[in-house]
């Protein structure tokens, strides 16, 4: 099985519009690397992200454009994430955004679910959400929708956040945390 991600714009009525990105996560890669394309044809690279080390714990993921130029980076905060997943997203020339699971109760329930026997093949269906903030100001949100298939809505409220970096971070929230 391979995780695939199709990113679309959303029409005002909530239905999917044009595809703006497509990614596939390579299964069992020694060092995590994901290429995000402009569409499902995989002809043009939108961006990539790659871990700076083999172990996921403490890894910094560099995000680069199709030509290999740096766009930004993100990393999980391992100690803080033990209770509530927390990520730091950085883009040169802008402020650092901190992304946390919005609901502490859902975060704790997800962790309990992971320890229950025989739940490896039963997905945790309760929606979860991440808010990316600067101080108390929410600048980006990532919301999982309730349903059998994984669907997410990425809302970028900050005009200076590079959409490619935001898409890479959104893919990572699913791919790297085994959602």
mmCIF file of C-alpha atoms in Angstrom, residues 77-154:
data_model
loop_
_atom_site.group_PDB
_atom_site.id
_atom_site.type_symbol
_atom_site.label_atom_id
_atom_site.label_comp_id
_atom_site.label_asym_id
_atom_site.label_seq_id
_atom_site.Cartn_x
_atom_site.Cartn_y
_atom_site.Cartn_z
ATOM 1 C CA UNK A 77 8.788 18.840 18.771
ATOM 2 C CA UNK A 78 9.210 15.328 20.251
ATOM 3 C CA UNK A 79 8.770 16.078 23.964
ATOM 4 C CA UNK A 80 5.752 18.342 23.514
ATOM 5 C CA UNK A 81 4.271 15.863 21.036
ATOM 6 C CA UNK A 82 4.093 13.095 23.609
ATOM 7 C CA UNK A 83 0.759 14.494 24.783
ATOM 8 C CA UNK A 84 -0.302 16.736 21.905
ATOM 9 C CA UNK A 85 1.456 16.693 18.512
ATOM 10 C CA UNK A 86 3.337 19.931 17.940
ATOM 11 C CA UNK A 87 5.181 21.038 14.812
ATOM 12 C CA UNK A 88 7.316 24.069 13.970
ATOM 13 C CA UNK A 89 7.133 25.404 10.399
ATOM 14 C CA UNK A 90 9.749 27.911 9.248
ATOM 15 C CA UNK A 91 9.959 29.970 6.086
ATOM 16 C CA UNK A 92 12.840 32.397 5.432
ATOM 17 C CA UNK A 93 11.767 36.009 5.789
ATOM 18 C CA UNK A 94 8.618 35.210 7.793
ATOM 19 C CA UNK A 95 7.834 34.281 11.343
ATOM 20 C CA UNK A 96 7.959 30.762 12.703
ATOM 21 C CA UNK A 97 4.564 29.056 13.002
ATOM 22 C CA UNK A 98 3.750 26.570 15.745
ATOM 23 C CA UNK A 99 1.205 23.897 14.832
ATOM 24 C CA UNK A 100 -0.609 21.993 17.588
ATOM 25 C CA UNK A 101 -3.482 19.569 17.714
ATOM 26 C CA UNK A 102 -6.474 21.740 18.523
ATOM 27 C CA UNK A 103 -8.262 19.338 20.861
ATOM 28 C CA UNK A 104 -6.267 17.912 23.775
ATOM 29 C CA UNK A 105 -8.932 15.262 24.506
ATOM 30 C CA UNK A 106 -8.804 13.910 20.942
ATOM 31 C CA UNK A 107 -4.988 13.932 21.087
ATOM 32 C CA UNK A 108 -4.991 11.850 24.286
ATOM 33 C CA UNK A 109 -7.656 9.471 22.917
ATOM 34 C CA UNK A 110 -5.525 8.898 19.788
ATOM 35 C CA UNK A 111 -2.575 7.934 21.951
ATOM 36 C CA UNK A 112 -4.684 5.562 24.068
ATOM 37 C CA UNK A 113 -6.112 4.030 20.862
ATOM 38 C CA UNK A 114 -2.568 3.292 19.636
ATOM 39 C CA UNK A 115 -1.862 1.227 22.762
ATOM 40 C CA UNK A 116 -5.044 -0.860 22.620
ATOM 41 C CA UNK A 117 -4.556 -4.400 21.302
ATOM 42 C CA UNK A 118 -5.953 -5.268 17.875
ATOM 43 C CA UNK A 119 -6.461 -1.640 16.783
ATOM 44 C CA UNK A 120 -3.653 -1.759 14.202
ATOM 45 C CA UNK A 121 -6.174 -2.571 11.485
ATOM 46 C CA UNK A 122 -8.971 -0.319 12.752
ATOM 47 C CA UNK A 123 -8.413 3.349 11.956
ATOM 48 C CA UNK A 124 -9.026 6.060 14.517
ATOM 49 C CA UNK A 125 -11.950 7.764 12.775
ATOM 50 C CA UNK A 126 -12.455 10.752 15.039
ATOM 51 C CA UNK A 127 -11.439 13.943 13.189
ATOM 52 C CA UNK A 128 -8.430 15.858 14.426
ATOM 53 C CA UNK A 129 -7.311 19.380 13.692
ATOM 54 C CA UNK A 130 -4.080 21.369 13.786
ATOM 55 C CA UNK A 131 -3.839 25.121 14.238
ATOM 56 C CA UNK A 132 -0.639 26.873 13.169
ATOM 57 C CA UNK A 133 -0.190 30.065 15.089
ATOM 58 C CA UNK A 134 2.119 32.949 15.746
ATOM 59 C CA UNK A 135 1.451 33.794 19.360
ATOM 60 C CA UNK A 136 -2.345 33.721 19.710
ATOM 61 C CA UNK A 137 -3.030 34.460 16.043
ATOM 62 C CA UNK A 138 -4.073 31.474 13.892
ATOM 63 C CA UNK A 139 -2.414 31.745 10.461
ATOM 64 C CA UNK A 140 -3.048 28.252 9.096
ATOM 65 C CA UNK A 141 -5.377 25.360 9.948
ATOM 66 C CA UNK A 142 -5.421 21.709 8.946
ATOM 67 C CA UNK A 143 -8.727 19.911 9.569
ATOM 68 C CA UNK A 144 -9.531 16.244 9.045
ATOM 69 C CA UNK A 145 -13.087 15.643 7.875
ATOM 70 C CA UNK A 146 -15.213 12.842 9.306
ATOM 71 C CA UNK A 147 -15.608 9.882 6.949
ATOM 72 C CA UNK A 148 -14.268 6.548 5.778
ATOM 73 C CA UNK A 149 -11.744 8.104 3.379
ATOM 74 C CA UNK A 150 -9.164 10.548 4.660
ATOM 75 C CA UNK A 151 -10.112 14.075 3.626
ATOM 76 C CA UNK A 152 -8.523 17.240 4.904
ATOM 77 C CA UNK A 153 -9.030 20.964 4.510
ATOM 78 C CA UNK A 154 -5.979 23.219 4.584
#
